[in-house]
Amino acid sequence: MGNEIELASVITDIAAGPFGSNLKVECFVPYGFPIIDGANLKGYKVTDNLTKFVTEEKARFLSRSIARRGDVVVTISGTLGQIAYIPEDSMFEEYLCSQRQFRVSFDTSQVYVPYLVFYFHTFEGQNKILSFANQTGVPALSQPLKNFKKIRLCLPDYPTQKKIASIIEAFNDKIECNQKINDNLSDLLQTIYQGQFGKVGLANNCGILADICSYSKDKIEISKLSLDTYYSTENMLPEKSGAVKATSLPTTSQTTACHKGDTLISNIRPYFKKIVYCEDDCGCSTDVLCFKPVHPRYTAYLFSTLYADSFFDFMVAGAKGTKMPRGDKQQIMTYPVVLPSEKDLSEFNSVATPILTQIYSNRTESERLSAIRDTLLPKLILGEIDVSSIQL
């Protein structure tokens, strides 16, 4: 479908991220010019769950590595095949690529950028990117800029590109809407929790985290897990954004077993605030802490306690190590908490449980929509579905 072209004919600019020596850890600042990393390329769009920044001065010094709205960012090494575009409504107008990425600008009179990114998420598109990956050593694309420009593909006319992309974007918009609703519900739950139990020092009955939970010691066979039911620090997202499907399972025979109602927190670099509520039985890596409530009625209360910024601050304060700090498991269990009365806990659960149920329902719907979208995408790209009658 469409005319075969070489990507070089529709690329207006392309550049690699900075050399590692120009973007070391000591360059990072708490806030400033945003850096895109692998966690921001998990889907079709570059996400704004940013954790790394440099100064404006540093970014301008590395100006060739600055990507702008409408640009496409591709991973060079590490998790290959990642490709996403910076949407026009992104939080920032400009982003600095990391040393493991390159950026591309396209002639937007010929290319509808979302369509091209969708194409590269199909089996055919992924094969074209991975065709110039190293076959030995650390996974990386060989001569990525040169070889990317040489990729050939059939590109439909612009209106057809936009029609196909609009179908996929409709699914993505609904999935994104569900995520925003869930974010708001999570914030609402935390507001309710803080209003009722946030003032630990003023409460009549205080205790520590160990009074309401313990670390899971259960084990599960890896063979009983799937990419959807395994959590590691790699597929858990920063800033309390949940998780994405794992890319691989561990090679060990067993790992930590987690159950419905448990809460998972990444123990590496706890300042990233990676937290997941277990909606079903699952498993997690040794770099993830699985908190098990002492009784099912503490499920929502435990999750809300661990979701609080004050808990992550406490965890960071007691972390060990500098380059890759880890939470101290003993120190974590001394976190001060309110020990709610049966009446207070019942009142909280009457609100919290429906919220968690709705969050789960929205997430389930999004997973179903994702499956439908992923089935439709290659059929649309290959022209197996006629889109000529679609009115934009």
mmCIF file of C-alpha atoms in Angstrom, residues 39-202:
data_model
loop_
_atom_site.group_PDB
_atom_site.id
_atom_site.type_symbol
_atom_site.label_atom_id
_atom_site.label_comp_id
_atom_site.label_asym_id
_atom_site.label_seq_id
_atom_site.Cartn_x
_atom_site.Cartn_y
_atom_site.Cartn_z
ATOM 1 C CA ALA A 39 11.200 4.921 30.705
ATOM 2 C CA ASN A 40 9.723 7.735 28.584
ATOM 3 C CA LEU A 41 9.659 5.566 25.436
ATOM 4 C CA LYS A 42 7.455 2.716 26.687
ATOM 5 C CA GLY A 43 4.589 3.494 24.298
ATOM 6 C CA TYR A 44 3.890 5.513 21.165
ATOM 7 C CA LYS A 45 4.293 8.952 22.744
ATOM 8 C CA VAL A 46 7.213 10.283 24.750
ATOM 9 C CA THR A 47 5.742 10.503 28.246
ATOM 10 C CA ASP A 48 6.216 13.306 30.750
ATOM 11 C CA ASN A 49 6.984 11.134 33.781
ATOM 12 C CA LEU A 50 10.440 12.724 33.864
ATOM 13 C CA THR A 51 13.058 12.043 36.502
ATOM 14 C CA LYS A 52 16.231 13.614 35.097
ATOM 15 C CA PHE A 53 17.057 17.239 34.331
ATOM 16 C CA VAL A 54 20.058 19.390 33.428
ATOM 17 C CA THR A 55 20.559 23.136 33.478
ATOM 18 C CA GLU A 56 19.448 25.252 30.518
ATOM 19 C CA GLU A 57 23.091 26.130 29.910
ATOM 20 C CA LYS A 58 24.099 22.456 29.716
ATOM 21 C CA ALA A 59 21.224 21.665 27.363
ATOM 22 C CA ARG A 60 22.167 24.514 24.989
ATOM 23 C CA PHE A 61 25.754 23.280 24.984
ATOM 24 C CA LEU A 62 24.350 19.945 23.743
ATOM 25 C CA SER A 63 21.888 21.628 21.365
ATOM 26 C CA ARG A 64 22.245 19.037 18.584
ATOM 27 C CA SER A 65 20.727 16.483 20.952
ATOM 28 C CA ILE A 66 17.615 18.561 21.695
ATOM 29 C CA ALA A 67 14.350 17.047 20.433
ATOM 30 C CA ARG A 68 11.254 19.165 19.946
ATOM 31 C CA ARG A 69 7.508 18.652 19.697
ATOM 32 C CA GLY A 70 6.742 16.560 16.642
ATOM 33 C CA ASP A 71 10.137 14.850 16.656
ATOM 34 C CA VAL A 72 10.628 11.100 16.914
ATOM 35 C CA VAL A 73 13.038 9.559 19.432
ATOM 36 C CA VAL A 74 14.591 6.114 18.914
ATOM 37 C CA THR A 75 16.619 3.949 21.305
ATOM 38 C CA ILE A 76 20.171 3.181 20.155
ATOM 39 C CA SER A 77 21.205 0.668 22.826
ATOM 40 C CA GLY A 78 19.701 -1.275 25.691
ATOM 41 C CA THR A 79 16.021 -2.047 25.041
ATOM 42 C CA LEU A 80 16.069 -1.900 21.253
ATOM 43 C CA GLY A 81 13.007 -1.205 19.161
ATOM 44 C CA GLN A 82 11.731 1.647 21.328
ATOM 45 C CA ILE A 83 10.423 4.511 19.205
ATOM 46 C CA ALA A 84 8.038 7.314 20.186
ATOM 47 C CA TYR A 85 7.081 10.821 19.134
ATOM 48 C CA ILE A 86 6.857 13.987 21.210
ATOM 49 C CA PRO A 87 3.185 15.094 21.031
ATOM 50 C CA GLU A 88 2.234 18.678 20.310
ATOM 51 C CA ASP A 89 0.577 18.962 23.738
ATOM 52 C CA SER A 90 3.618 17.690 25.666
ATOM 53 C CA MET A 91 4.544 19.363 28.940
ATOM 54 C CA PHE A 92 7.736 20.861 27.489
ATOM 55 C CA GLU A 93 8.542 22.234 24.044
ATOM 56 C CA GLU A 94 12.051 20.782 24.096
ATOM 57 C CA TYR A 95 13.735 17.724 25.588
ATOM 58 C CA LEU A 96 17.336 16.559 25.722
ATOM 59 C CA CYS A 97 17.875 13.040 24.394
ATOM 60 C CA SER A 98 19.988 10.676 26.453
ATOM 61 C CA GLN A 99 23.202 9.140 25.132
ATOM 62 C CA ARG A 100 21.268 5.979 24.248
ATOM 63 C CA GLN A 101 18.908 7.682 21.784
ATOM 64 C CA PHE A 102 18.736 9.624 18.565
ATOM 65 C CA ARG A 103 16.136 12.119 17.403
ATOM 66 C CA VAL A 104 14.546 12.574 13.981
ATOM 67 C CA SER A 105 12.551 15.403 12.391
ATOM 68 C CA PHE A 106 10.367 14.639 9.388
ATOM 69 C CA ASP A 107 8.883 16.621 6.518
ATOM 70 C CA THR A 108 5.371 16.973 7.917
ATOM 71 C CA SER A 109 3.930 17.811 4.484
ATOM 72 C CA GLN A 110 4.614 14.197 3.516
ATOM 73 C CA VAL A 111 4.639 12.357 6.830
ATOM 74 C CA TYR A 112 2.005 12.246 9.537
ATOM 75 C CA VAL A 113 4.424 11.496 12.367
ATOM 76 C CA PRO A 114 2.084 9.383 14.557
ATOM 77 C CA TYR A 115 1.442 7.091 11.586
ATOM 78 C CA LEU A 116 5.151 6.502 11.076
ATOM 79 C CA VAL A 117 5.650 5.694 14.758
ATOM 80 C CA PHE A 118 2.678 3.312 14.644
ATOM 81 C CA TYR A 119 4.245 1.621 11.624
ATOM 82 C CA PHE A 120 7.492 1.029 13.525
ATOM 83 C CA HIS A 121 5.529 -0.632 16.326
ATOM 84 C CA THR A 122 4.323 -3.376 13.964
ATOM 85 C CA PHE A 123 6.220 -6.632 13.446
ATOM 86 C CA GLU A 124 7.386 -5.425 10.042
ATOM 87 C CA GLY A 125 8.518 -2.054 11.382
ATOM 88 C CA GLN A 126 10.351 -3.553 14.343
ATOM 89 C CA ASN A 127 12.178 -5.937 12.013
ATOM 90 C CA LYS A 128 13.405 -3.027 9.927
ATOM 91 C CA ILE A 129 14.846 -1.263 12.983
ATOM 92 C CA LEU A 130 16.349 -4.397 14.481
ATOM 93 C CA SER A 131 17.843 -5.474 11.145
ATOM 94 C CA PHE A 132 20.913 -3.335 11.842
ATOM 95 C CA ALA A 133 21.361 -4.316 15.481
ATOM 96 C CA ASN A 134 24.626 -5.856 16.675
ATOM 97 C CA GLN A 135 24.454 -9.627 16.874
ATOM 98 C CA THR A 136 27.089 -9.868 19.618
ATOM 99 C CA GLY A 137 27.937 -7.972 22.789
ATOM 100 C CA VAL A 138 25.716 -5.294 24.311
ATOM 101 C CA PRO A 139 22.476 -4.853 22.296
ATOM 102 C CA ALA A 140 22.899 -1.752 20.121
ATOM 103 C CA LEU A 141 22.048 -0.426 16.683
ATOM 104 C CA SER A 142 25.007 -0.366 14.300
ATOM 105 C CA GLN A 143 25.579 3.047 12.672
ATOM 106 C CA PRO A 144 22.047 3.994 13.733
ATOM 107 C CA LEU A 145 21.671 7.328 11.941
ATOM 108 C CA LYS A 146 23.048 6.091 8.633
ATOM 109 C CA ASN A 147 21.094 2.840 8.674
ATOM 110 C CA PHE A 148 17.839 4.404 9.879
ATOM 111 C CA LYS A 149 17.891 6.802 6.922
ATOM 112 C CA LYS A 150 18.326 3.825 4.569
ATOM 113 C CA ILE A 151 15.154 2.075 5.752
ATOM 114 C CA ARG A 152 12.666 1.599 2.945
ATOM 115 C CA LEU A 153 8.916 1.314 3.452
ATOM 116 C CA CYS A 154 5.647 1.811 1.635
ATOM 117 C CA LEU A 155 4.206 5.172 2.635
ATOM 118 C CA PRO A 156 0.530 5.879 1.791
ATOM 119 C CA ASP A 157 -0.620 9.349 0.831
ATOM 120 C CA TYR A 158 -0.929 11.852 3.671
ATOM 121 C CA PRO A 159 -4.739 11.681 4.089
ATOM 122 C CA THR A 160 -4.578 7.872 4.338
ATOM 123 C CA GLN A 161 -1.765 8.083 6.887
ATOM 124 C CA LYS A 162 -3.881 10.414 8.980
ATOM 125 C CA LYS A 163 -7.000 8.236 8.720
ATOM 126 C CA ILE A 164 -5.134 5.131 9.824
ATOM 127 C CA ALA A 165 -3.445 7.001 12.655
ATOM 128 C CA SER A 166 -6.752 8.528 13.793
ATOM 129 C CA ILE A 167 -8.152 5.046 14.472
ATOM 130 C CA ILE A 168 -5.176 4.073 16.618
ATOM 131 C CA GLU A 169 -5.149 7.493 18.298
ATOM 132 C CA ALA A 170 -8.804 7.019 19.307
ATOM 133 C CA PHE A 171 -7.823 3.901 21.252
ATOM 134 C CA ASN A 172 -4.796 5.649 22.730
ATOM 135 C CA ASP A 173 -6.876 8.677 23.760
ATOM 136 C CA LYS A 174 -9.336 6.471 25.665
ATOM 137 C CA ILE A 175 -6.482 4.576 27.331
ATOM 138 C CA GLU A 176 -4.840 7.873 28.258
ATOM 139 C CA CYS A 177 -8.157 9.197 29.585
ATOM 140 C CA ASN A 178 -8.522 6.126 31.797
ATOM 141 C CA GLN A 179 -5.025 6.714 33.117
ATOM 142 C CA LYS A 180 -5.812 10.337 33.960
ATOM 143 C CA ILE A 181 -9.007 9.259 35.743
ATOM 144 C CA ASN A 182 -6.997 6.716 37.714
ATOM 145 C CA ASP A 183 -4.407 9.334 38.611
ATOM 146 C CA ASN A 184 -7.178 11.575 39.917
ATOM 147 C CA LEU A 185 -8.749 8.702 41.856
ATOM 148 C CA SER A 186 -5.365 7.861 43.395
ATOM 149 C CA ASP A 187 -4.899 11.498 44.419
ATOM 150 C CA LEU A 188 -8.428 11.557 45.866
ATOM 151 C CA LEU A 189 -7.742 8.415 47.867
ATOM 152 C CA GLN A 190 -4.550 9.934 49.217
ATOM 153 C CA THR A 191 -6.359 13.155 50.161
ATOM 154 C CA ILE A 192 -8.957 11.149 52.102
ATOM 155 C CA TYR A 193 -6.240 9.104 53.786
ATOM 156 C CA GLN A 194 -4.231 12.177 54.785
ATOM 157 C CA GLY A 195 -7.331 13.916 56.119
ATOM 158 C CA GLN A 196 -8.199 10.967 58.320
ATOM 159 C CA PHE A 197 -4.813 9.490 59.265
ATOM 160 C CA GLY A 198 -2.131 11.920 58.126
ATOM 161 C CA LYS A 199 -1.384 13.552 61.491
ATOM 162 C CA VAL A 200 0.519 10.699 63.098
ATOM 163 C CA GLY A 201 1.948 12.756 65.951
ATOM 164 C CA LEU A 202 -1.508 13.886 67.078
#
